[in-house]
PDB file of C-alpha atoms in Angstrom:
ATOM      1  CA  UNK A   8      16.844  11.856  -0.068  1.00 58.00           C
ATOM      2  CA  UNK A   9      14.568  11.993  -3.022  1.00 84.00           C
ATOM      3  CA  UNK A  10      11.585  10.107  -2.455  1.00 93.00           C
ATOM      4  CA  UNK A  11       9.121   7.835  -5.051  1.00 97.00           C
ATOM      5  CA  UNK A  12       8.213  10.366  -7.927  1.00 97.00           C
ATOM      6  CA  UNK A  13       5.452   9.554 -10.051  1.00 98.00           C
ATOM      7  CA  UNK A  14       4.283  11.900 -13.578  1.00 97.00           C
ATOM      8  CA  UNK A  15       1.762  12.868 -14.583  1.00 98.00           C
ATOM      9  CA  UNK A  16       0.227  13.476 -11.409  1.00 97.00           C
ATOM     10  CA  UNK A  17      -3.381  13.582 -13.231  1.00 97.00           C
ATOM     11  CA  UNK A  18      -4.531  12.036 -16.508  1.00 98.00           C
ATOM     12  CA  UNK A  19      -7.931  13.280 -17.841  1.00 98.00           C
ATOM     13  CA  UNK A  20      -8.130  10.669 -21.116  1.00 98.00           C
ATOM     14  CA  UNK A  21     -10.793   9.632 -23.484  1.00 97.00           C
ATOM     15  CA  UNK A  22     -12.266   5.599 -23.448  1.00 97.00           C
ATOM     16  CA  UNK A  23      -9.797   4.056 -25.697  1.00 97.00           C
ATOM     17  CA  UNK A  24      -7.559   6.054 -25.640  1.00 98.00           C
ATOM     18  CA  UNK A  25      -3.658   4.602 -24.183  1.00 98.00           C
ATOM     19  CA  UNK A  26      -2.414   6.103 -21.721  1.00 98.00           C
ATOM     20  CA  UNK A  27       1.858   5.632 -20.201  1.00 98.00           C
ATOM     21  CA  UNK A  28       2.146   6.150 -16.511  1.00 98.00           C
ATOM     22  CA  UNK A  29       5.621   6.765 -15.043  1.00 98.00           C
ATOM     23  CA  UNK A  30       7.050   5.515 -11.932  1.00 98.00           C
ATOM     24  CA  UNK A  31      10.838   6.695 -10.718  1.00 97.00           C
ATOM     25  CA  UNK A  32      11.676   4.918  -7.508  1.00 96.00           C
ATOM     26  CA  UNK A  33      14.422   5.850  -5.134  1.00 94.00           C
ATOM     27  CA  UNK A  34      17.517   5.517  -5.736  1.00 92.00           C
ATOM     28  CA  UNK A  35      19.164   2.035  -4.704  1.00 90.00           C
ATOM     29  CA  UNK A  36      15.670   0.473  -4.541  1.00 92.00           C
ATOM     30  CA  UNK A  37      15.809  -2.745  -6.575  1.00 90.00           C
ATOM     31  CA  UNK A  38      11.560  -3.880  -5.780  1.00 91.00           C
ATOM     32  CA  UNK A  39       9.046  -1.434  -7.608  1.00 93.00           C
ATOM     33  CA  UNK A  40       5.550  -2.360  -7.248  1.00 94.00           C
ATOM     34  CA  UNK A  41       2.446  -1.147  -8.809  1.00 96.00           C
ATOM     35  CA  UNK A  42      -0.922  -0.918  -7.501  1.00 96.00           C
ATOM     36  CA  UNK A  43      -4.132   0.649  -7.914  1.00 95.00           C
ATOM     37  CA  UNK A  44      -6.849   2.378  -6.189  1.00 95.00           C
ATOM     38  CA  UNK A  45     -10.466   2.614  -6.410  1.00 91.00           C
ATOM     39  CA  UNK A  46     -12.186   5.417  -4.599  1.00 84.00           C
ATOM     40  CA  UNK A  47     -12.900   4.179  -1.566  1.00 78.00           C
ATOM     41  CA  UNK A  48     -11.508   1.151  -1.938  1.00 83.00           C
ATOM     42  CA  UNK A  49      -8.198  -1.129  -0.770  1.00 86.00           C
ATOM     43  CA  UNK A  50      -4.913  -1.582  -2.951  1.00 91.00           C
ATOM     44  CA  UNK A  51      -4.718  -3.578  -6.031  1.00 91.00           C
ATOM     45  CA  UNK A  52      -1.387  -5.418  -6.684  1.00 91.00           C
ATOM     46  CA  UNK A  53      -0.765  -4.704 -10.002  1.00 94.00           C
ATOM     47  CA  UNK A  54       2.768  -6.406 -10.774  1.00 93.00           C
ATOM     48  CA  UNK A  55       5.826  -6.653  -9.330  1.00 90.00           C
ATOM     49  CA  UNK A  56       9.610  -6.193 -10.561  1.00 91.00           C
ATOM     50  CA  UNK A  57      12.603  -6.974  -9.183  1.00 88.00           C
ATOM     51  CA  UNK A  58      15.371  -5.461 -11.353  1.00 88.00           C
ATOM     52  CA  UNK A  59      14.080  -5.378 -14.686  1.00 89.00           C
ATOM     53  CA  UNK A  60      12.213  -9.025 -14.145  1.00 88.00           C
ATOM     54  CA  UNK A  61       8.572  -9.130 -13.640  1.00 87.00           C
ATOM     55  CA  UNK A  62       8.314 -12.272 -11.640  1.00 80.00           C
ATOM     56  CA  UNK A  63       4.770 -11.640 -10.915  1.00 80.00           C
ATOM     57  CA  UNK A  64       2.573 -10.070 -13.112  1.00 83.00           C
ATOM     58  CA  UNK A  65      -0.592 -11.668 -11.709  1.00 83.00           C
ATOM     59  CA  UNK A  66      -2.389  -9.047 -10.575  1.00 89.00           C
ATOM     60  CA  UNK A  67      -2.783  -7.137 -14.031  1.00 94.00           C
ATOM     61  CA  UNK A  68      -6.273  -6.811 -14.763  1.00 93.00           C
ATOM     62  CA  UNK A  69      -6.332  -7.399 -18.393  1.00 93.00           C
ATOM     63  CA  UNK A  70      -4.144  -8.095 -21.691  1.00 94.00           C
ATOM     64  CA  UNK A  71      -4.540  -3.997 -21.945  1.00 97.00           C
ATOM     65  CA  UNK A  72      -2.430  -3.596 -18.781  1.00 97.00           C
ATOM     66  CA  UNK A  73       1.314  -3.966 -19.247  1.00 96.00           C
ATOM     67  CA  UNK A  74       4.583  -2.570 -17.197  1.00 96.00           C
ATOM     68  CA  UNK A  75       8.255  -2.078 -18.487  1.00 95.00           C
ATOM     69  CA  UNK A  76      11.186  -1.372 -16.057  1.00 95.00           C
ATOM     70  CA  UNK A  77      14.346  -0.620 -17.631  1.00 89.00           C
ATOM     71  CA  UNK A  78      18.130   0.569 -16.276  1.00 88.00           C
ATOM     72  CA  UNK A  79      16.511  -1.286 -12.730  1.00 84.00           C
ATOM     73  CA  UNK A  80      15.254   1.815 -12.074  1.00 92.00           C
ATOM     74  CA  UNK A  81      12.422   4.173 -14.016  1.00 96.00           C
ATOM     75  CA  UNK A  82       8.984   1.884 -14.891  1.00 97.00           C
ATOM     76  CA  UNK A  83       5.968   2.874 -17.564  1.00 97.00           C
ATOM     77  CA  UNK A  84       2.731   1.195 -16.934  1.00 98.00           C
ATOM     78  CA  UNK A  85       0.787   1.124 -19.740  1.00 98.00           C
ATOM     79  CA  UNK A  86      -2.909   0.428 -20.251  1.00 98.00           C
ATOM     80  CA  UNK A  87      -4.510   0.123 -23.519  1.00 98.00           C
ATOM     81  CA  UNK A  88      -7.509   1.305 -25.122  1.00 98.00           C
ATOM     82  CA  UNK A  89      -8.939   2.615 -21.624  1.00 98.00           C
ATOM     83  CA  UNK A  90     -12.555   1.838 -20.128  1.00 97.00           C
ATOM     84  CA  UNK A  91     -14.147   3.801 -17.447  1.00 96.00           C
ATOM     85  CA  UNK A  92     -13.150   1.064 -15.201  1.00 95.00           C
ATOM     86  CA  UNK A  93      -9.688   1.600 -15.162  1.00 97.00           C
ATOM     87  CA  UNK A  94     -10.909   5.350 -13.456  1.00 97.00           C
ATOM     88  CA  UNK A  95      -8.050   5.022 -10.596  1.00 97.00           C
ATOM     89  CA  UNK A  96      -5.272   6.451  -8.660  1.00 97.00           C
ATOM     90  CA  UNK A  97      -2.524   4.336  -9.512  1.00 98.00           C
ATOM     91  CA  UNK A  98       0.058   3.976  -6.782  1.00 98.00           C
ATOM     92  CA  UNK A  99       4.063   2.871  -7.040  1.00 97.00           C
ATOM     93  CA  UNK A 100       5.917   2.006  -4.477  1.00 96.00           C
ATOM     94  CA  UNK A 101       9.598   0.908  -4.016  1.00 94.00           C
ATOM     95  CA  UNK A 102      11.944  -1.124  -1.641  1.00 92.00           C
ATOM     96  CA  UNK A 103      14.849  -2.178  -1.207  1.00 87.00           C
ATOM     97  CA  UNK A 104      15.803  -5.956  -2.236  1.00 73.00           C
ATOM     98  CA  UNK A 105      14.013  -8.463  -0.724  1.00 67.00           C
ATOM     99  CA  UNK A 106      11.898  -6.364   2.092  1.00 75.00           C
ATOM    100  CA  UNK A 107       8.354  -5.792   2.522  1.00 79.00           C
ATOM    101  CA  UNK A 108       9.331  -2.006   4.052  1.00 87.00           C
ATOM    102  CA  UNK A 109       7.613  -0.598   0.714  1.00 91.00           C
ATOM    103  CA  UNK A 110       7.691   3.731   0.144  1.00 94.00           C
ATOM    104  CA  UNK A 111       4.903   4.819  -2.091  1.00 96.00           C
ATOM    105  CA  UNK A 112       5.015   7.569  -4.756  1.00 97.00           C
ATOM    106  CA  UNK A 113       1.850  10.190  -4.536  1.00 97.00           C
ATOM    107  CA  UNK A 114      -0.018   8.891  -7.390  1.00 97.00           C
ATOM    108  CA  UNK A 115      -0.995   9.355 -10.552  1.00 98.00           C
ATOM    109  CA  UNK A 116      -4.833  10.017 -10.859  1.00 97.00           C
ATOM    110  CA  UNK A 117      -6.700   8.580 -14.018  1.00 98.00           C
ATOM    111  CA  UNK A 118     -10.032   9.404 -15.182  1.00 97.00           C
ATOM    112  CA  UNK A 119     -11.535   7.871 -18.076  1.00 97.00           C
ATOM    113  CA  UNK A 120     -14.341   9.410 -19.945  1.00 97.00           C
TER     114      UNK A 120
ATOM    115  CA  UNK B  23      -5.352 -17.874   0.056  1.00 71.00           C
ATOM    116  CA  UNK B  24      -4.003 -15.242   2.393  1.00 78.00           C
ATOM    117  CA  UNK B  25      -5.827 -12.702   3.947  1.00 89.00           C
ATOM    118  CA  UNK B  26      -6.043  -9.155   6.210  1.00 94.00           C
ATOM    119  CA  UNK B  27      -8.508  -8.565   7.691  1.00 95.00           C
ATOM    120  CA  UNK B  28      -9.591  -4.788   9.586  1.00 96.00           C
ATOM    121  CA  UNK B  29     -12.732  -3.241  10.517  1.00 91.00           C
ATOM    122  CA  UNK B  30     -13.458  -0.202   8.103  1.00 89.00           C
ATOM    123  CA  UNK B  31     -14.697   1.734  11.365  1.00 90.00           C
ATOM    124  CA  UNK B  32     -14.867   4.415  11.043  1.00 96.00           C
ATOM    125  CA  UNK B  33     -13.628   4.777  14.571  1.00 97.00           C
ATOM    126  CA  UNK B  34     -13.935   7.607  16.658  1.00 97.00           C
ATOM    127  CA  UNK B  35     -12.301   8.669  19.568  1.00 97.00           C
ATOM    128  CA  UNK B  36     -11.498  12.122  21.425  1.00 98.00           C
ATOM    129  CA  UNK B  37      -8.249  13.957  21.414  1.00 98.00           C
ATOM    130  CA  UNK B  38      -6.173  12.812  23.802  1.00 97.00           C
ATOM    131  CA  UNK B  39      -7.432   9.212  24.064  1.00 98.00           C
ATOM    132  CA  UNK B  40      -5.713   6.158  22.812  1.00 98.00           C
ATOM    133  CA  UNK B  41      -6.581   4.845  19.437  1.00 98.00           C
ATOM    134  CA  UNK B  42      -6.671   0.925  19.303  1.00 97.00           C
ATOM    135  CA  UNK B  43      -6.399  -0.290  15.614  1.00 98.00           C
ATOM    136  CA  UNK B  44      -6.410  -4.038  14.801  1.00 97.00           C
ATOM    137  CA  UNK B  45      -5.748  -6.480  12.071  1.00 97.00           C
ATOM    138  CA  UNK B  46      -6.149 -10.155  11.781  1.00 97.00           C
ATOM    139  CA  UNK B  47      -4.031 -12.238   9.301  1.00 95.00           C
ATOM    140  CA  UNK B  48      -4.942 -15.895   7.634  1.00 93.00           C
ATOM    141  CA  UNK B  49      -1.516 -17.078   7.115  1.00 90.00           C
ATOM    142  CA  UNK B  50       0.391 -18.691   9.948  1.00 90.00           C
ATOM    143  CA  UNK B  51       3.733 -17.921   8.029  1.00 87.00           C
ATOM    144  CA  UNK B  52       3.152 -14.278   7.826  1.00 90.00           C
ATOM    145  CA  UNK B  53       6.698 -12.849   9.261  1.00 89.00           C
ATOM    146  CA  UNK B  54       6.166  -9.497   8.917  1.00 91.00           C
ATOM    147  CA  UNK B  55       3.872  -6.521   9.603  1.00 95.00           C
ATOM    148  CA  UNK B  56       3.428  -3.091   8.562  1.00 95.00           C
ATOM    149  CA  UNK B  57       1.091  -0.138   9.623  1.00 97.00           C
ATOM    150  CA  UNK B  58       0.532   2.675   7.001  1.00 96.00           C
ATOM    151  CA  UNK B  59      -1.339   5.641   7.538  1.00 97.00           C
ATOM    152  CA  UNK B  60      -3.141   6.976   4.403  1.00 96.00           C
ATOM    153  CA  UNK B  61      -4.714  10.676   4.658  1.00 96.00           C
ATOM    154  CA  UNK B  62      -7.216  11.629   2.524  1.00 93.00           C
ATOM    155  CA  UNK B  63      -6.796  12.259  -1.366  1.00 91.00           C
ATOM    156  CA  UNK B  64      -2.625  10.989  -0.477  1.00 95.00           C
ATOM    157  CA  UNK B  65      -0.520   7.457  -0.806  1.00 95.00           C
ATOM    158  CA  UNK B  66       0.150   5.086   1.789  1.00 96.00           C
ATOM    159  CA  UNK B  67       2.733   6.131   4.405  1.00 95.00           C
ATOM    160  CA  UNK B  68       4.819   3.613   6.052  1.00 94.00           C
ATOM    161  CA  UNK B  69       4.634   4.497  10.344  1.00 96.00           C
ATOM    162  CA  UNK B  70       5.098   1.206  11.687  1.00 95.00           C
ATOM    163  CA  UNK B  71       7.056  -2.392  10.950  1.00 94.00           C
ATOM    164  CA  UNK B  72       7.326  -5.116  13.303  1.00 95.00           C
ATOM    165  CA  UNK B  73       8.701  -8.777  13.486  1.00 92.00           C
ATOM    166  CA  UNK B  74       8.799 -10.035  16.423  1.00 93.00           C
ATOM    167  CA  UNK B  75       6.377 -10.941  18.778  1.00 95.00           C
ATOM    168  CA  UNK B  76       5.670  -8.356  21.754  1.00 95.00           C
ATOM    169  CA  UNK B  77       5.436  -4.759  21.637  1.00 96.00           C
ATOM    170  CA  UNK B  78       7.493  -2.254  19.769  1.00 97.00           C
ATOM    171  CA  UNK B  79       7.008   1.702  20.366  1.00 97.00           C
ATOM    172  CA  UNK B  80       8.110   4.603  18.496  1.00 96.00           C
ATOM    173  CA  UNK B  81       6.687   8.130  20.064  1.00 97.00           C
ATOM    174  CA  UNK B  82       2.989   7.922  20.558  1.00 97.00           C
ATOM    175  CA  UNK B  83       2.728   4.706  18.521  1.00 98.00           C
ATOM    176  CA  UNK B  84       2.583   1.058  19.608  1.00 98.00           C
ATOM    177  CA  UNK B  85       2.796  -1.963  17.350  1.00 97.00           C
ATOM    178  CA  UNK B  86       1.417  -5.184  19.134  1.00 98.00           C
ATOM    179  CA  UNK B  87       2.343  -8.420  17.432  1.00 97.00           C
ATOM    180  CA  UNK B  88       0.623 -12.122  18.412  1.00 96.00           C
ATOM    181  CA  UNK B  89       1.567 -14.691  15.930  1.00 95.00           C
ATOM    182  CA  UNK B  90      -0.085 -17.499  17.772  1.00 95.00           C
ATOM    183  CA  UNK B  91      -3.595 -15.341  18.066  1.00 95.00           C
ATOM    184  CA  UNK B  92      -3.017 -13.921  14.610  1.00 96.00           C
ATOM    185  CA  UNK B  93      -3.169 -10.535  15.202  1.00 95.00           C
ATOM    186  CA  UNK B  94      -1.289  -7.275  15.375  1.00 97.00           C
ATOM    187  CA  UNK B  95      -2.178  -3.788  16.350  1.00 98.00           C
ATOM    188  CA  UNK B  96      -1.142  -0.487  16.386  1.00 98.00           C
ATOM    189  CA  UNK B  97      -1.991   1.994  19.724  1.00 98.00           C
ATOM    190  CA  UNK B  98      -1.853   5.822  19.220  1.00 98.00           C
ATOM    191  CA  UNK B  99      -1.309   7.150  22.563  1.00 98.00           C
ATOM    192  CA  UNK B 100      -2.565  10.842  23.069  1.00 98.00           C
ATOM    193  CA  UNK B 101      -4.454  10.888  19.929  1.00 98.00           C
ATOM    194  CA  UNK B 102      -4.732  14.073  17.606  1.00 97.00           C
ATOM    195  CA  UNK B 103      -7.033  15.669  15.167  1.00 97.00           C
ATOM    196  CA  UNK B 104      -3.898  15.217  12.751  1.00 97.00           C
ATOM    197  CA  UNK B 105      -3.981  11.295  13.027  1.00 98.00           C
ATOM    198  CA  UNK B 106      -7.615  11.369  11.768  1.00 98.00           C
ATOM    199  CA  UNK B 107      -6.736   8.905   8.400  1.00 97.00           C
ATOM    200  CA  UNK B 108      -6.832   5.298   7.369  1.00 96.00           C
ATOM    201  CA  UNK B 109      -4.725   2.973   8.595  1.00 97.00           C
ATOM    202  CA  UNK B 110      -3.710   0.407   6.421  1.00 96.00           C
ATOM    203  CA  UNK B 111      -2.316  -3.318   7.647  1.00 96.00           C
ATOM    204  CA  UNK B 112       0.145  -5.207   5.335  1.00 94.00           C
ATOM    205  CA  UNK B 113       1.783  -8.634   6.700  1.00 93.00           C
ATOM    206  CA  UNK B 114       4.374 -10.297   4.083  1.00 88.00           C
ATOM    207  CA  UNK B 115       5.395 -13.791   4.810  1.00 76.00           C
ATOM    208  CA  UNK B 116       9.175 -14.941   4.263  1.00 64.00           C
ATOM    209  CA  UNK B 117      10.830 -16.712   0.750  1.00 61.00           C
ATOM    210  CA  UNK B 118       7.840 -15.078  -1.128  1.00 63.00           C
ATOM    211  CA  UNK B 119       7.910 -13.141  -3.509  1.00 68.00           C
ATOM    212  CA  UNK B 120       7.843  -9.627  -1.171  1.00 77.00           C
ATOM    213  CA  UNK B 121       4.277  -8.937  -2.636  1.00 83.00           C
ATOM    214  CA  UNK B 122       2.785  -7.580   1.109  1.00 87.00           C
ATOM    215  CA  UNK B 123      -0.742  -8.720   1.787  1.00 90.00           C
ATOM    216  CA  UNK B 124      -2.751  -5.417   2.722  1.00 92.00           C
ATOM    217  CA  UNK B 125      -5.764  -5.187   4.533  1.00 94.00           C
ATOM    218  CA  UNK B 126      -8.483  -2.614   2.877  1.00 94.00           C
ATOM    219  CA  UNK B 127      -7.978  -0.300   6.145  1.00 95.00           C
ATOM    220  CA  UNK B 128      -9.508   1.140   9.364  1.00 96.00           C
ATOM    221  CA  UNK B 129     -10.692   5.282   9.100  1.00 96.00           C
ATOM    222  CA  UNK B 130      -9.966   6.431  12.408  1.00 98.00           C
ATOM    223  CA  UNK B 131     -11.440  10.019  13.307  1.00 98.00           C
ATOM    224  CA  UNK B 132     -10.112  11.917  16.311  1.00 98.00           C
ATOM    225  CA  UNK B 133     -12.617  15.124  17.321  1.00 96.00           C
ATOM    226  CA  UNK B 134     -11.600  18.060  19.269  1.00 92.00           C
TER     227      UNK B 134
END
Protein backbone atom coordinates (compact mmCIF):
# COMPACT_ATOMS: atom_id res chain seq x y z
CA UNK A 1 0.00 0.00 0.00
CA UNK A 2 0.63 3.67 -0.23
CA UNK A 3 3.18 4.70 2.06
CA UNK A 4 3.73 8.27 4.27
CA UNK A 5 3.61 11.10 1.53
CA UNK A 6 4.89 14.32 2.40
CA UNK A 7 4.66 17.85 -0.21
CA UNK A 8 6.54 19.88 -0.98
CA UNK A 9 9.45 17.80 -1.00
CA UNK A 10 11.76 21.12 -0.89
CA UNK A 11 10.98 24.63 0.36
CA UNK A 12 13.53 27.35 -0.62
CA UNK A 13 11.75 30.46 1.56
CA UNK A 14 12.79 33.86 2.61
CA UNK A 15 13.42 34.75 6.77
CA UNK A 16 9.97 35.62 7.70
CA UNK A 17 8.38 34.39 5.47
CA UNK A 18 5.42 31.33 6.61
CA UNK A 19 5.74 28.49 5.29
CA UNK A 20 2.65 25.14 5.43
CA UNK A 21 4.20 21.74 5.34
CA UNK A 22 1.96 18.76 4.50
CA UNK A 23 1.95 15.42 5.95
CA UNK A 24 -0.58 12.48 4.48
CA UNK A 25 -0.11 9.36 6.53
CA UNK A 26 -1.25 5.92 5.57
CA UNK A 27 -4.27 4.98 5.45
CA UNK A 28 -5.80 3.47 8.81
CA UNK A 29 -2.95 5.08 10.79
CA UNK A 30 -4.55 6.97 13.69
CA UNK A 31 -0.67 8.36 15.42
CA UNK A 32 1.07 11.04 13.09
CA UNK A 33 4.12 12.44 14.47
CA UNK A 34 6.30 15.23 13.46
CA UNK A 35 9.88 15.68 13.80
CA UNK A 36 12.74 17.50 12.60
CA UNK A 37 16.19 17.20 11.44
CA UNK A 38 19.27 19.11 11.62
CA UNK A 39 22.08 18.19 9.30
CA UNK A 40 23.90 15.94 10.98
CA UNK A 41 22.01 15.76 13.75
CA UNK A 42 19.30 13.27 15.74
CA UNK A 43 15.35 13.64 15.51
CA UNK A 44 13.42 16.35 17.07
CA UNK A 45 9.91 15.43 18.39
CA UNK A 46 7.95 18.00 17.20
CA UNK A 47 4.23 17.08 18.35
CA UNK A 48 2.20 14.36 18.40
CA UNK A 49 -1.58 13.61 17.34
CA UNK A 50 -3.68 11.01 17.91
CA UNK A 51 -6.84 11.51 15.82
CA UNK A 52 -7.25 15.04 15.48
CA UNK A 53 -5.98 15.65 19.36
CA UNK A 54 -2.60 16.96 19.97
CA UNK A 55 -1.97 15.49 23.34
CA UNK A 56 1.56 16.52 23.24
CA UNK A 57 2.71 19.41 21.69
CA UNK A 58 5.85 19.78 23.82
CA UNK A 59 8.37 19.51 21.60
CA UNK A 60 7.43 22.62 19.34
CA UNK A 61 10.18 24.92 19.35
CA UNK A 62 8.44 28.16 19.48
CA UNK A 63 4.89 30.04 19.49
CA UNK A 64 5.80 30.24 15.47
CA UNK A 65 5.50 26.43 15.21
CA UNK A 66 1.97 25.07 15.06
CA UNK A 67 0.31 21.64 13.55
CA UNK A 68 -3.40 20.99 12.46
CA UNK A 69 -4.71 17.42 11.71
CA UNK A 70 -8.06 17.25 10.39
CA UNK A 71 -10.52 14.19 8.93
CA UNK A 72 -7.78 11.95 11.40
CA UNK A 73 -5.86 11.81 8.58
CA UNK A 74 -3.91 14.75 6.36
CA UNK A 75 -1.71 17.28 8.92
CA UNK A 76 -0.16 21.01 7.97
CA UNK A 77 2.67 22.10 10.10
CA UNK A 78 3.04 25.49 10.05
CA UNK A 79 5.90 27.74 11.12
CA UNK A 80 5.73 31.39 11.21
CA UNK A 81 7.79 34.16 10.21
CA UNK A 82 10.88 31.71 9.53
CA UNK A 83 14.59 32.17 10.92
CA UNK A 84 17.54 30.48 9.52
CA UNK A 85 17.26 28.18 12.37
CA UNK A 86 14.36 26.46 11.43
CA UNK A 87 16.84 25.35 8.10
CA UNK A 88 15.63 21.49 8.43
CA UNK A 89 14.35 18.39 6.93
CA UNK A 90 11.21 17.94 8.57
CA UNK A 91 10.17 14.33 8.96
CA UNK A 92 6.38 12.70 9.53
CA UNK A 93 5.82 9.61 10.47
CA UNK A 94 2.65 7.50 11.17
CA UNK A 95 1.37 4.40 13.18
CA UNK A 96 -1.13 2.69 13.92
CA UNK A 97 -3.06 3.33 17.39
CA UNK A 98 -1.22 3.00 20.27
CA UNK A 99 2.28 1.43 18.81
CA UNK A 100 5.65 2.72 18.73
CA UNK A 101 6.14 0.71 15.08
CA UNK A 102 6.32 4.38 13.48
CA UNK A 103 6.71 4.62 9.14
CA UNK A 104 8.28 7.85 8.12
CA UNK A 105 7.40 9.99 5.07
CA UNK A 106 10.69 11.17 2.90
CA UNK A 107 10.77 14.64 4.05
CA UNK A 108 10.23 17.85 3.32
CA UNK A 109 13.54 19.92 3.09
CA UNK A 110 13.45 23.66 4.34
CA UNK A 111 15.95 26.23 3.78
CA UNK A 112 15.66 29.57 5.11
CA UNK A 113 17.48 32.47 3.70
CA UNK B 1 14.42 12.07 31.98
CA UNK B 2 14.77 9.24 29.52
CA UNK B 3 17.50 8.61 27.44
CA UNK B 4 19.33 6.55 24.25
CA UNK B 5 22.26 6.40 24.16
CA UNK B 6 24.71 5.05 20.81
CA UNK B 7 28.13 5.66 19.78
CA UNK B 8 28.15 7.96 16.57
CA UNK B 9 31.06 5.59 15.23
CA UNK B 10 31.51 5.82 12.57
CA UNK B 11 32.13 2.11 12.50
CA UNK B 12 33.83 0.28 10.01
CA UNK B 13 33.94 -3.11 9.13
CA UNK B 14 34.68 -5.30 5.87
CA UNK B 15 32.15 -6.94 3.67
CA UNK B 16 31.27 -9.97 4.84
CA UNK B 17 31.89 -9.41 8.57
CA UNK B 18 29.30 -8.97 11.21
CA UNK B 19 28.27 -5.53 12.19
CA UNK B 20 27.63 -5.16 16.04
CA UNK B 21 25.48 -1.99 16.74
CA UNK B 22 24.49 -1.08 20.33
CA UNK B 23 22.24 1.13 22.32
CA UNK B 24 21.84 1.77 25.95
CA UNK B 25 18.50 3.04 27.43
CA UNK B 26 17.91 5.12 30.93
CA UNK B 27 14.50 4.00 31.62
CA UNK B 28 13.88 0.69 33.33
CA UNK B 29 10.21 0.74 31.93
CA UNK B 30 11.23 1.00 28.38
CA UNK B 31 9.05 -2.03 26.73
CA UNK B 32 9.91 -1.65 23.45
CA UNK B 33 12.72 -1.31 20.88
CA UNK B 34 13.19 -0.36 17.43
CA UNK B 35 16.21 -0.33 14.94
CA UNK B 36 15.95 2.09 11.90
CA UNK B 37 18.32 2.36 9.28
CA UNK B 38 18.65 5.89 7.79
CA UNK B 39 20.75 6.23 4.37
CA UNK B 40 22.09 9.25 3.47
CA UNK B 41 20.03 12.42 2.31
CA UNK B 42 16.60 9.72 3.16
CA UNK B 43 14.03 9.18 6.35
CA UNK B 44 14.26 6.71 8.93
CA UNK B 45 13.40 3.13 7.91
CA UNK B 46 11.93 0.82 10.34
CA UNK B 47 14.23 -2.90 10.03
CA UNK B 48 13.91 -4.13 13.38
CA UNK B 49 11.26 -4.23 16.60
CA UNK B 50 11.67 -6.28 19.54
CA UNK B 51 9.95 -6.90 23.00
CA UNK B 52 11.02 -9.46 24.60
CA UNK B 53 14.07 -10.32 26.08
CA UNK B 54 16.50 -12.72 23.99
CA UNK B 55 17.24 -12.70 20.46
CA UNK B 56 15.00 -12.18 17.51
CA UNK B 57 16.36 -12.68 13.75
CA UNK B 58 15.01 -11.72 10.53
CA UNK B 59 17.57 -12.60 7.42
CA UNK B 60 20.98 -11.25 8.14
CA UNK B 61 19.73 -9.17 11.08
CA UNK B 62 19.75 -9.86 14.83
CA UNK B 63 18.01 -7.83 17.49
CA UNK B 64 19.51 -8.56 21.05
CA UNK B 65 17.37 -7.34 23.92
CA UNK B 66 18.71 -7.18 27.89
CA UNK B 67 16.31 -5.32 30.00
CA UNK B 68 18.13 -6.00 33.19
CA UNK B 69 21.68 -4.69 31.53
CA UNK B 70 19.81 -2.02 29.63
CA UNK B 71 20.78 -2.64 26.39
CA UNK B 72 19.77 -3.86 22.97
CA UNK B 73 21.57 -4.47 19.77
CA UNK B 74 21.24 -5.17 16.40
CA UNK B 75 23.94 -7.82 14.47
CA UNK B 76 24.22 -7.65 10.62
CA UNK B 77 25.52 -10.91 9.67
CA UNK B 78 27.46 -10.95 6.25
CA UNK B 79 27.65 -7.29 6.04
CA UNK B 80 27.35 -5.29 2.65
CA UNK B 81 28.48 -2.14 1.05
CA UNK B 82 24.56 -1.49 0.81
CA UNK B 83 24.10 -1.49 4.72
CA UNK B 84 26.69 1.35 4.93
CA UNK B 85 23.95 4.01 6.83
CA UNK B 86 22.96 5.15 10.26
CA UNK B 87 21.31 3.19 12.45
CA UNK B 88 18.99 4.74 14.58
CA UNK B 89 17.73 3.20 18.23
CA UNK B 90 14.20 4.15 19.50
CA UNK B 91 12.84 2.35 22.85
CA UNK B 92 9.09 3.49 23.85
CA UNK B 93 7.96 2.55 27.25
CA UNK B 94 4.23 1.28 27.86
CA UNK B 95 0.86 3.66 28.96
CA UNK B 96 2.86 6.65 27.48
CA UNK B 97 2.02 8.60 25.27
CA UNK B 98 3.75 6.40 22.11
CA UNK B 99 6.28 9.35 21.68
CA UNK B 100 9.54 6.71 20.99
CA UNK B 101 12.74 7.87 22.63
CA UNK B 102 15.47 7.83 19.74
CA UNK B 103 18.97 7.67 20.10
CA UNK B 104 20.99 10.29 17.69
CA UNK B 105 22.45 7.06 15.76
CA UNK B 106 25.52 4.90 14.93
CA UNK B 107 27.12 5.48 10.96
CA UNK B 108 28.21 2.17 10.16
CA UNK B 109 30.51 1.90 6.92
CA UNK B 110 31.07 -1.47 5.26
CA UNK B 111 34.25 -1.33 2.53
CA UNK B 112 34.76 -3.67 -0.24
Amino acid sequence: GAGVSQSPSNKVTEKGKDVELRCDPISGHTALYWYRQSLGQGLEFLIYFQGNSAPDKSGLPSDRFSAERTGGSVSTLTIQRTQQEDSAVYLCASSLVESYEQYFGPGTRLTVT
Amino acid sequence: QKEVEQNSGPLSVPEGAIASLNCTYSDRGSQSFFWYRQYSGKSPELIMFIYSNGDKEDGRFTAQLNKASQYVSLLIRDSQPSDSATYLCAVGTSGGSYIPTFGRGTSLIVHP
